[in-house]
């Protein structure tokens, strides 16, 4: 019979057999090299664009609040790096964020997302306050500080262990449990500073604030001793924590096992990796570092536990961890940037009369921008996408010879 | 060309005209980074023909499917549909143009009924699902193709063969011009393969161009009109298939099974190990085929185990390394998956478990490896009771496991080759509390060397390896356990190319020769018959048999047991 001509090609191998005129491909996505480079740079460019966009919106909001962009920028800049004092307090904020982020990164390596920084900070701070206010005033700082930080870590870890136990034993999503435990954790803090039987300072008048008594002197975090700077030892502590975390994750068997668990629990279990134990400890470690962050907050000026202590640090630390994408180096940088932004915002309120919450808006916009555009940072094959409303308009039935039509 | 075909009455119509082929690929090339998956591939498929695309794994078959089905754009070259340029932007687009595909892995929602599954994604712009339209279309399909589906059954309750039938019906709902079938027989039992192949013939007879992607020659020879063999992304050869009682198209030599094997592996079929021959299906996997049977080189009246070169008589002495008594596994819903299984493997023995998938083999392996708890019974490893031991302890006692699902359980695809090889024994590479990366790399290099794992770099992620090399890496890890007493290998050759099958089989045999007990679970009966000393059959969770493979009628007896008939 008459087979179409080219289907009679024989058994001979036909490598690179180019069929003349049909071959040139108009749709070849052979883009220029600069375009490839641009696409490869997306993981950096997209967050950068998110930051710039967030700053633009914030500037607009500041203008609405009555500050010209120039005023707002000056106030922000002054508050961020204008004085040694500003730099110092920015660094302190950054240290707290970095502590939370370090724990987040450890848990995240095992595939767990710790959204519970807020509650863990609160419970850690309560534990630290309990230790810091009950120590005798004669105790040495070398004893008091480690005790306080240990108590803070234990508090945060205990708080996270609830979610960890539920995740490991009952399969409950840790995203839900840690998030909800935030509210409970903050409530624990509020309760303990409202009850004299717990941590509230002795009520002497109706004006006694609901907060704890100040910590004993020995439990105060020492300053780094930079001139005019309030930067405390927390900065060093956070950096050491980040270095230790980085080394553990990248250089030890535990780190490799955590990553295996995070990527494939069945395979890790098959290979004898103690999956449940690692997941439990990874999440409690995240709780512990957040707890230490809470302890650091109490052990800094004004050395009391009050209601607003944890507000925002847990979530900002989560942001640092998320944006860092597993890199501790990135976490240090991002924590610093957010730290400066936060203290800049405080000055924005003081100097330019713009509500400090504008920095929170900026921060949230950055998160939304980065999270929402994450899909663009993944390299995908470029293709020409037909709009959905045109997807069924091609008339293939008309073009196709119906088999029923007999000759 | 139609004269050479078995009954295909509806296909007499497209002759005499220079109608463009239903599907044509012209110089299609697809490049992934430095790797060229498809290299200037030309292909033409006429309406009403079954065109088989053959090739080992990694030959580019899947890439080809993905390009035609719109999941991937070609780097260069073009696809023509009925002579018109066809550049689908997505599978939905391809569907709208009349290209349907049945994937190797089923894509039915198990909790929905068959009807709901069929309605999914259809009439998305209508308020209510078009049940009447569906019923009419199903009736038409049932009439022309004889394909029936149980509309009210839950998809998850169907047997594998029935599920695949639903997949095919789903693909046929829109009356596609082209039907792509990607390795459709991989998970089917012999009877189901027969019925699938019959369906394929009927679909083609109704005028649809069928592209059957497979690596099993037996099936190709039974249903194919033409075949194209891919090797390393290039067309190694193509042409009409030889059939009994009919010469090929005049002027073009017809391809025989032996030709195809030669094209696929680049060497003579007669030089193949019997296991290899079995794995490509040169020995038909199902009994005598209905349309005459292929002229397969290794085909003989009786099974081929005796001529296997590596069939060393097993030194079945010594105490059993693996003893299973009354092992029973119930799943979370209380359904009995493994039912009072007894098994005994002595050093040096290779024992096979055959059976259609879903008869408890997976659960049995999971229970043996420690992934699933046993509801009753005992498992003794080298005399030690490990019924309730975790995977780590079993490994320490010398149990190597090659899991069935490579990506799910055997390897962590995102981690490096080195890490995957050594994950279970990281404690040996500690120095000052840190990992000794250099020692790890040396150990991994040694393993990849010994087991011939081809990898660009030891630090490359496992996902960058081909399936065969991944499997070799798994074997390298499991067979290098110290001590090693017993290996449980589930579907060890699934999805592997011929060279890799050869290596995997050789490694298992070597292990047995060293005095290791080997348990192989496979749905490839032919492979088991040549590899094992005796074969059990899994049926509804229980083990039947065993059938010694040197019995002359072993194949028939095993096939008989697989159907559930009494022994």
Short mmCIF file of N, CA, C and O in Angstrom, two decimals, chain A residues 1-4 6-17 19 22-23 25-29 247 250-253 256-257 259-260 263-264 266-267 269-274 381-386 388 391-392 394 396 399-401 403 405-407, chain B residues 1-2 13 15-16 26 30 40 42 44 71 75-78 82 84-85 89 93 96-98 174-177 206-207 226 234-238 253 255 263 391-392 401 403 408-409 411-412 414-415 419 423-424 426-427 430 433-435 437 477-478:
data_model
loop_
_atom_site.label_atom_id
_atom_site.label_comp_id
_atom_site.label_asym_id
_atom_site.label_seq_id
_atom_site.Cartn_x
_atom_site.Cartn_y
_atom_site.Cartn_z
N UNK A 1 0.83 -1.19 0.00
CA UNK A 1 0.00 0.00 0.00
C UNK A 1 0.86 1.24 0.00
O UNK A 1 2.08 1.21 0.08
N UNK A 2 0.24 2.36 -0.02
CA UNK A 2 1.01 3.58 -0.09
C UNK A 2 1.22 4.15 1.30
O UNK A 2 0.35 4.81 1.83
N UNK A 3 2.33 3.84 1.79
CA UNK A 3 2.68 4.47 3.06
C UNK A 3 3.22 5.85 2.76
O UNK A 3 3.75 6.08 1.68
N UNK A 4 3.04 6.76 3.66
CA UNK A 4 3.63 8.09 3.47
C UNK A 4 5.13 7.92 3.26
O UNK A 4 5.76 7.08 3.89
N UNK A 6 8.01 9.20 3.93
CA UNK A 6 9.14 9.19 4.86
C UNK A 6 9.00 8.10 5.92
O UNK A 6 9.93 7.84 6.66
N UNK A 7 7.84 7.47 6.02
CA UNK A 7 7.74 6.41 7.02
C UNK A 7 8.44 5.14 6.55
O UNK A 7 8.56 4.20 7.30
N UNK A 8 8.87 5.13 5.31
CA UNK A 8 9.56 3.95 4.84
C UNK A 8 11.05 4.01 5.15
O UNK A 8 11.81 3.22 4.65
N UNK A 9 11.46 4.93 5.93
CA UNK A 9 12.87 4.97 6.31
C UNK A 9 13.25 3.63 6.94
O UNK A 9 12.52 3.08 7.73
N UNK A 10 14.38 3.17 6.57
CA UNK A 10 14.73 1.80 6.90
C UNK A 10 15.29 1.69 8.31
O UNK A 10 15.19 2.60 9.11
N UNK A 11 15.89 0.58 8.55
CA UNK A 11 16.39 0.26 9.88
C UNK A 11 17.69 0.98 10.18
O UNK A 11 18.18 0.94 11.29
N UNK A 12 18.21 1.63 9.17
CA UNK A 12 19.50 2.28 9.39
C UNK A 12 19.41 3.36 10.43
O UNK A 12 18.43 4.11 10.48
N UNK A 13 20.42 3.47 11.25
CA UNK A 13 20.42 4.56 12.22
C UNK A 13 20.42 5.89 11.51
O UNK A 13 21.05 6.04 10.45
N UNK A 14 19.69 6.83 12.05
CA UNK A 14 19.60 8.12 11.41
C UNK A 14 20.01 9.22 12.37
O UNK A 14 19.18 10.03 12.77
N UNK A 15 21.26 9.22 12.77
CA UNK A 15 21.67 10.26 13.73
C UNK A 15 21.77 11.61 13.05
O UNK A 15 22.34 11.72 11.96
N UNK A 16 21.22 12.58 13.68
CA UNK A 16 21.35 13.94 13.21
C UNK A 16 20.79 14.15 11.82
O UNK A 16 21.24 15.01 11.08
N UNK A 17 19.82 13.37 11.46
CA UNK A 17 19.25 13.48 10.15
C UNK A 17 18.34 14.70 10.11
O UNK A 17 17.22 14.68 10.58
N UNK A 19 15.96 17.34 8.48
CA UNK A 19 15.07 17.25 7.34
C UNK A 19 14.90 18.56 6.61
O UNK A 19 13.81 19.08 6.44
N UNK A 22 12.20 21.96 7.01
CA UNK A 22 11.30 21.95 8.17
C UNK A 22 12.04 22.21 9.47
O UNK A 22 11.43 22.52 10.47
N UNK A 23 13.35 22.07 9.44
CA UNK A 23 14.09 22.03 10.69
C UNK A 23 14.18 23.34 11.46
O UNK A 23 14.02 23.33 12.68
N UNK A 25 13.84 26.11 13.83
CA UNK A 25 12.79 26.19 14.83
C UNK A 25 12.55 27.62 15.24
O UNK A 25 13.40 28.26 15.84
N UNK A 26 11.40 28.15 14.92
CA UNK A 26 11.13 29.54 15.26
C UNK A 26 10.88 29.73 16.75
O UNK A 26 11.12 30.79 17.29
N UNK A 27 10.42 28.67 17.42
CA UNK A 27 10.03 28.83 18.82
C UNK A 27 11.16 28.52 19.78
O UNK A 27 10.96 28.41 20.96
N UNK A 28 12.38 28.34 19.25
CA UNK A 28 13.47 27.96 20.14
C UNK A 28 13.73 29.08 21.14
O UNK A 28 13.95 30.22 20.76
N UNK A 29 13.68 28.74 22.44
CA UNK A 29 13.88 29.77 23.44
C UNK A 29 15.37 30.03 23.67
O UNK A 29 15.82 30.10 24.79
N UNK A 247 27.61 25.23 61.96
CA UNK A 247 28.56 24.11 61.98
C UNK A 247 27.82 22.79 62.18
O UNK A 247 28.08 21.79 61.49
N UNK A 250 25.96 21.86 58.95
CA UNK A 250 26.74 21.59 57.74
C UNK A 250 27.88 20.61 57.94
O UNK A 250 28.35 20.02 56.97
N UNK A 251 28.33 20.45 59.16
CA UNK A 251 29.55 19.68 59.33
C UNK A 251 29.41 18.43 60.18
O UNK A 251 30.38 17.72 60.39
N UNK A 252 28.23 18.20 60.73
CA UNK A 252 28.14 17.04 61.61
C UNK A 252 27.15 16.01 61.06
O UNK A 252 26.34 16.31 60.19
N UNK A 253 27.27 14.81 61.60
CA UNK A 253 26.36 13.74 61.21
C UNK A 253 24.93 14.14 61.54
O UNK A 253 24.00 13.87 60.77
N UNK A 256 23.51 16.25 58.79
CA UNK A 256 23.17 15.48 57.59
C UNK A 256 21.89 14.68 57.83
O UNK A 256 21.02 14.60 56.97
N UNK A 257 21.79 14.10 59.02
CA UNK A 257 20.59 13.31 59.31
C UNK A 257 19.35 14.20 59.35
O UNK A 257 18.28 13.82 58.85
N UNK A 259 18.85 16.84 57.67
CA UNK A 259 18.47 17.17 56.30
C UNK A 259 17.78 15.97 55.64
O UNK A 259 16.80 16.14 54.91
N UNK A 260 18.32 14.79 55.91
CA UNK A 260 17.68 13.60 55.34
C UNK A 260 16.25 13.48 55.82
O UNK A 260 15.33 13.20 55.05
N UNK A 263 14.04 15.94 54.09
CA UNK A 263 13.76 15.69 52.67
C UNK A 263 12.95 14.43 52.45
O UNK A 263 12.16 14.35 51.52
N UNK A 264 13.19 13.41 53.23
CA UNK A 264 12.42 12.19 53.04
C UNK A 264 12.40 11.38 54.32
O UNK A 264 13.37 10.70 54.65
N UNK A 266 10.54 8.68 54.99
CA UNK A 266 10.58 7.22 54.79
C UNK A 266 11.99 6.71 54.50
O UNK A 266 12.40 5.69 55.06
N UNK A 267 12.71 7.43 53.65
CA UNK A 267 14.05 6.98 53.32
C UNK A 267 14.95 7.07 54.55
O UNK A 267 15.75 6.17 54.82
N UNK A 269 14.08 6.89 57.65
CA UNK A 269 13.70 5.85 58.61
C UNK A 269 14.26 4.50 58.14
O UNK A 269 14.79 3.73 58.92
N UNK A 270 14.13 4.24 56.86
CA UNK A 270 14.62 3.00 56.27
C UNK A 270 16.11 2.83 56.59
O UNK A 270 16.60 1.75 56.83
N UNK A 271 16.85 3.95 56.60
CA UNK A 271 18.29 3.87 56.80
C UNK A 271 18.65 3.96 58.28
O UNK A 271 19.80 4.22 58.61
N UNK A 272 17.69 3.78 59.13
CA UNK A 272 18.01 3.70 60.55
C UNK A 272 18.20 5.04 61.22
O UNK A 272 18.69 5.11 62.33
N UNK A 273 17.86 6.12 60.55
CA UNK A 273 17.95 7.44 61.19
C UNK A 273 16.78 7.57 62.16
O UNK A 273 15.65 7.26 61.80
N UNK A 274 17.05 7.97 63.40
CA UNK A 274 15.95 8.11 64.37
C UNK A 274 15.08 9.31 64.05
O UNK A 274 15.25 10.38 64.62
N UNK A 381 11.17 26.20 32.83
CA UNK A 381 11.31 26.28 31.39
C UNK A 381 10.39 27.37 30.88
O UNK A 381 9.22 27.43 31.23
N UNK A 382 10.93 28.22 30.08
CA UNK A 382 10.09 29.27 29.54
C UNK A 382 9.22 28.68 28.44
O UNK A 382 9.65 27.86 27.66
N UNK A 383 8.00 29.05 28.44
CA UNK A 383 7.13 28.57 27.39
C UNK A 383 6.13 29.67 27.05
O UNK A 383 5.86 30.54 27.86
N UNK A 384 5.66 29.61 25.88
CA UNK A 384 4.65 30.59 25.51
C UNK A 384 3.32 30.08 26.03
O UNK A 384 2.88 29.00 25.67
N UNK A 385 2.75 30.83 26.90
CA UNK A 385 1.51 30.37 27.50
C UNK A 385 0.34 31.04 26.82
O UNK A 385 0.27 32.25 26.68
N UNK A 386 -0.58 30.22 26.40
CA UNK A 386 -1.77 30.70 25.76
C UNK A 386 -2.75 31.10 26.86
O UNK A 386 -2.88 30.43 27.86
N UNK A 388 -5.96 31.39 29.05
CA UNK A 388 -6.90 30.29 29.27
C UNK A 388 -8.15 30.40 28.41
O UNK A 388 -8.74 29.43 28.00
N UNK A 391 -7.82 28.64 25.13
CA UNK A 391 -7.22 27.31 25.11
C UNK A 391 -8.03 26.31 24.31
O UNK A 391 -7.52 25.31 23.86
N UNK A 392 -9.30 26.54 24.13
CA UNK A 392 -10.10 25.52 23.43
C UNK A 392 -10.59 25.99 22.07
O UNK A 392 -11.50 25.42 21.49
N UNK A 394 -8.97 26.06 19.29
CA UNK A 394 -8.33 25.49 18.12
C UNK A 394 -9.21 24.40 17.55
O UNK A 394 -9.67 23.52 18.24
N UNK A 396 -9.31 21.40 16.10
CA UNK A 396 -8.60 20.21 15.65
C UNK A 396 -9.56 19.22 15.00
O UNK A 396 -9.19 18.46 14.13
N UNK A 399 -9.62 19.79 11.40
CA UNK A 399 -8.41 19.45 10.66
C UNK A 399 -8.19 17.94 10.57
O UNK A 399 -7.45 17.47 9.75
N UNK A 400 -8.88 17.20 11.42
CA UNK A 400 -8.57 15.79 11.50
C UNK A 400 -9.48 14.98 10.59
O UNK A 400 -10.70 15.12 10.62
N UNK A 401 -8.91 14.13 9.77
CA UNK A 401 -9.75 13.31 8.92
C UNK A 401 -10.53 12.31 9.77
O UNK A 401 -9.95 11.56 10.54
N UNK A 403 -12.18 9.08 10.81
CA UNK A 403 -11.91 7.72 10.36
C UNK A 403 -13.12 7.04 9.71
O UNK A 403 -12.98 6.10 8.96
N UNK A 405 -15.12 8.19 7.52
CA UNK A 405 -15.36 8.52 6.12
C UNK A 405 -14.66 7.50 5.22
O UNK A 405 -13.44 7.48 5.14
N UNK A 406 -15.43 6.68 4.60
CA UNK A 406 -14.83 5.66 3.74
C UNK A 406 -14.45 6.28 2.39
O UNK A 406 -15.07 7.27 1.97
N UNK A 407 -13.47 5.75 1.74
CA UNK A 407 -13.07 6.31 0.44
C UNK A 407 -14.13 6.06 -0.63
O UNK A 407 -14.83 5.06 -0.55
N UNK B 1 0.64 -0.44 3.57
CA UNK B 1 1.16 -1.12 4.74
C UNK B 1 0.08 -1.87 5.48
O UNK B 1 0.32 -2.73 6.28
N UNK B 2 -1.16 -1.51 5.22
CA UNK B 2 -2.22 -2.12 6.01
C UNK B 2 -2.36 -3.61 5.74
O UNK B 2 -2.91 -4.32 6.56
N UNK B 13 -9.29 2.93 4.95
CA UNK B 13 -9.76 4.15 4.34
C UNK B 13 -8.68 5.17 4.05
O UNK B 13 -8.86 6.01 3.20
N UNK B 15 -5.83 4.92 2.71
CA UNK B 15 -4.83 4.66 1.68
C UNK B 15 -5.14 5.49 0.42
O UNK B 15 -6.18 6.09 0.28
N UNK B 16 -4.19 5.47 -0.43
CA UNK B 16 -4.41 6.12 -1.70
C UNK B 16 -4.30 7.63 -1.66
O UNK B 16 -4.25 8.28 -2.68
N UNK B 26 9.59 16.53 13.56
CA UNK B 26 10.65 16.85 12.60
C UNK B 26 11.83 17.47 13.32
O UNK B 26 11.74 18.57 13.82
N UNK B 30 15.70 18.12 22.30
CA UNK B 30 15.41 18.69 23.61
C UNK B 30 16.69 18.61 24.44
O UNK B 30 17.26 17.54 24.62
N UNK B 40 17.54 15.52 17.43
CA UNK B 40 16.98 15.54 16.07
C UNK B 40 16.17 14.29 15.76
O UNK B 40 16.53 13.50 14.89
N UNK B 42 13.13 12.33 14.29
CA UNK B 42 12.06 12.37 13.30
C UNK B 42 11.15 11.19 13.52
O UNK B 42 11.63 10.07 13.75
N UNK B 44 7.04 9.62 12.42
CA UNK B 44 5.73 9.84 11.80
C UNK B 44 4.79 8.74 12.25
O UNK B 44 5.15 7.57 12.24
N UNK B 71 3.89 18.99 27.96
CA UNK B 71 4.51 19.31 29.24
C UNK B 71 5.86 20.00 29.07
O UNK B 71 6.32 20.70 29.95
N UNK B 75 13.44 22.01 22.29
CA UNK B 75 14.44 23.07 22.18
C UNK B 75 14.50 23.56 20.73
O UNK B 75 14.46 24.76 20.46
N UNK B 76 14.61 22.60 19.82
CA UNK B 76 14.46 22.96 18.41
C UNK B 76 13.62 21.88 17.75
O UNK B 76 13.34 20.85 18.35
N UNK B 77 13.25 22.12 16.52
CA UNK B 77 12.43 21.15 15.81
C UNK B 77 10.97 21.44 16.00
O UNK B 77 10.60 22.32 16.79
N UNK B 78 10.14 20.71 15.27
CA UNK B 78 8.72 21.00 15.41
C UNK B 78 7.88 19.73 15.38
O UNK B 78 8.31 18.69 14.91
N UNK B 82 -1.49 16.38 12.09
CA UNK B 82 -2.24 16.41 10.84
C UNK B 82 -1.66 17.43 9.87
O UNK B 82 -2.39 18.13 9.18
N UNK B 84 -0.31 20.17 10.54
CA UNK B 84 -0.27 21.54 11.03
C UNK B 84 0.71 21.63 12.17
O UNK B 84 0.85 20.72 12.96
N UNK B 85 1.33 22.78 12.26
CA UNK B 85 2.28 22.98 13.33
C UNK B 85 1.55 22.90 14.68
O UNK B 85 0.47 23.43 14.84
N UNK B 89 1.01 24.41 24.64
CA UNK B 89 1.62 25.13 25.74
C UNK B 89 1.41 24.39 27.05
O UNK B 89 2.04 24.69 28.04
N UNK B 93 -3.86 22.06 26.69
CA UNK B 93 -3.83 22.50 25.31
C UNK B 93 -3.75 21.30 24.37
O UNK B 93 -4.46 21.21 23.37
N UNK B 96 -6.96 19.54 24.15
CA UNK B 96 -7.92 20.25 23.31
C UNK B 96 -7.63 20.01 21.84
O UNK B 96 -8.53 20.07 21.00
N UNK B 97 -6.38 19.75 21.51
CA UNK B 97 -6.04 19.49 20.12
C UNK B 97 -6.17 18.01 19.76
O UNK B 97 -5.84 17.61 18.66
N UNK B 98 -6.58 17.19 20.71
CA UNK B 98 -6.82 15.79 20.39
C UNK B 98 -5.66 14.87 20.68
O UNK B 98 -5.55 13.81 20.09
N UNK B 174 -12.58 12.31 24.87
CA UNK B 174 -12.65 13.40 23.91
C UNK B 174 -12.39 12.94 22.50
O UNK B 174 -12.11 13.76 21.63
N UNK B 175 -12.42 11.64 22.28
CA UNK B 175 -12.18 11.11 20.96
C UNK B 175 -10.86 11.62 20.39
O UNK B 175 -10.84 12.34 19.39
N UNK B 176 -9.77 11.31 21.06
CA UNK B 176 -8.50 11.90 20.65
C UNK B 176 -8.04 11.34 19.30
O UNK B 176 -8.40 10.24 18.92
N UNK B 177 -7.25 12.15 18.62
CA UNK B 177 -6.65 11.69 17.37
C UNK B 177 -5.41 10.86 17.67
O UNK B 177 -5.04 9.98 16.91
N UNK B 206 -10.18 1.78 15.43
CA UNK B 206 -11.20 2.81 15.31
C UNK B 206 -10.65 4.10 14.72
O UNK B 206 -11.36 5.09 14.63
N UNK B 207 -9.39 4.08 14.33
CA UNK B 207 -8.87 5.23 13.61
C UNK B 207 -7.97 6.14 14.41
O UNK B 207 -7.49 7.14 13.89
N UNK B 226 4.23 -0.51 13.60
CA UNK B 226 5.55 0.02 13.31
C UNK B 226 6.24 0.27 14.63
O UNK B 226 5.61 0.36 15.67
N UNK B 234 18.58 9.42 20.31
CA UNK B 234 18.51 9.44 18.85
C UNK B 234 17.65 8.28 18.37
O UNK B 234 17.49 7.28 19.06
N UNK B 235 17.16 8.42 17.17
CA UNK B 235 16.42 7.32 16.58
C UNK B 235 17.44 6.30 16.10
O UNK B 235 18.23 6.57 15.19
N UNK B 236 17.45 5.14 16.74
CA UNK B 236 18.40 4.12 16.35
C UNK B 236 17.90 3.38 15.12
O UNK B 236 18.68 2.77 14.39
N UNK B 237 16.62 3.42 14.89
CA UNK B 237 16.07 2.77 13.72
C UNK B 237 14.57 2.76 13.82
O UNK B 237 14.01 2.92 14.91
N UNK B 238 13.92 2.62 12.68
CA UNK B 238 12.48 2.52 12.75
C UNK B 238 11.99 1.82 11.50
O UNK B 238 12.72 1.70 10.52
N UNK B 253 12.77 -3.30 4.94
CA UNK B 253 12.84 -4.56 5.66
C UNK B 253 12.03 -4.48 6.95
O UNK B 253 12.09 -3.48 7.65
N UNK B 255 11.05 -5.26 10.74
CA UNK B 255 11.88 -5.46 11.92
C UNK B 255 11.43 -6.70 12.66
O UNK B 255 10.25 -6.90 12.91
N UNK B 263 18.86 -3.04 18.15
CA UNK B 263 18.79 -1.58 18.08
C UNK B 263 18.73 -0.96 19.47
O UNK B 263 19.32 0.08 19.73
N UNK B 391 14.22 -0.57 61.83
CA UNK B 391 15.11 -0.77 60.69
C UNK B 391 16.59 -0.75 61.08
O UNK B 391 17.38 -1.52 60.56
N UNK B 392 16.93 0.11 62.03
CA UNK B 392 18.33 0.24 62.38
C UNK B 392 18.88 -1.08 62.93
O UNK B 392 19.96 -1.53 62.55
N UNK B 401 18.02 -4.12 52.49
CA UNK B 401 16.70 -3.99 51.87
C UNK B 401 16.81 -3.07 50.66
O UNK B 401 17.35 -1.97 50.75
N UNK B 403 14.28 -1.19 48.67
CA UNK B 403 12.84 -0.91 48.70
C UNK B 403 12.25 -0.83 47.30
O UNK B 403 12.95 -0.60 46.32
N UNK B 408 10.79 7.15 47.02
CA UNK B 408 10.09 7.38 48.27
C UNK B 408 10.92 6.91 49.46
O UNK B 408 11.03 7.58 50.47
N UNK B 409 11.50 5.74 49.30
CA UNK B 409 12.06 5.10 50.48
C UNK B 409 13.55 4.77 50.37
O UNK B 409 14.24 4.67 51.36
N UNK B 411 16.11 6.27 48.43
CA UNK B 411 17.10 7.33 48.40
C UNK B 411 16.45 8.65 48.77
O UNK B 411 15.24 8.80 48.65
N UNK B 412 17.28 9.58 49.23
CA UNK B 412 16.82 10.94 49.43
C UNK B 412 17.32 11.70 48.21
O UNK B 412 18.51 12.00 48.10
N UNK B 414 17.24 14.58 47.02
CA UNK B 414 17.86 15.90 47.08
C UNK B 414 19.25 15.90 47.68
O UNK B 414 19.97 16.88 47.59
N UNK B 415 19.64 14.81 48.30
CA UNK B 415 20.96 14.76 48.93
C UNK B 415 21.98 14.17 47.96
O UNK B 415 21.64 13.51 46.99
N UNK B 419 26.22 11.21 50.43
CA UNK B 419 25.38 11.15 51.61
C UNK B 419 24.41 9.97 51.53
O UNK B 419 24.21 9.27 52.51
N UNK B 423 24.52 7.38 54.48
CA UNK B 423 23.62 7.94 55.50
C UNK B 423 23.42 6.99 56.68
O UNK B 423 23.32 7.42 57.82
N UNK B 424 23.37 5.71 56.39
CA UNK B 424 23.11 4.75 57.47
C UNK B 424 24.32 4.49 58.34
O UNK B 424 24.22 3.80 59.35
N UNK B 426 26.87 7.01 59.15
CA UNK B 426 27.61 8.26 59.34
C UNK B 426 28.50 8.21 60.57
O UNK B 426 29.54 8.87 60.63
N UNK B 427 28.10 7.39 61.55
CA UNK B 427 28.86 7.37 62.80
C UNK B 427 30.29 6.89 62.58
O UNK B 427 31.16 7.13 63.39
N UNK B 430 33.10 10.04 61.87
CA UNK B 430 33.22 11.16 62.79
C UNK B 430 34.67 11.39 63.13
O UNK B 430 35.42 10.46 63.38
N UNK B 433 34.06 15.02 66.39
CA UNK B 433 32.65 15.43 66.42
C UNK B 433 32.13 15.89 65.09
O UNK B 433 30.93 15.97 64.89
N UNK B 434 33.01 16.21 64.15
CA UNK B 434 32.55 16.64 62.83
C UNK B 434 32.66 15.48 61.85
O UNK B 434 33.32 14.48 62.11
N UNK B 435 32.01 15.65 60.73
CA UNK B 435 32.09 14.61 59.70
C UNK B 435 33.40 14.73 58.94
O UNK B 435 33.80 15.82 58.56
N UNK B 437 34.68 14.60 55.82
CA UNK B 437 34.18 14.58 54.44
C UNK B 437 35.12 13.84 53.51
O UNK B 437 34.69 13.20 52.57
N UNK B 477 24.88 0.33 48.54
CA UNK B 477 24.74 0.60 49.97
C UNK B 477 24.28 -0.64 50.72
O UNK B 477 24.85 -1.00 51.76
N UNK B 478 23.30 -1.32 50.17
CA UNK B 478 22.71 -2.44 50.92
C UNK B 478 23.61 -3.68 50.89
O UNK B 478 23.65 -4.44 51.84
#
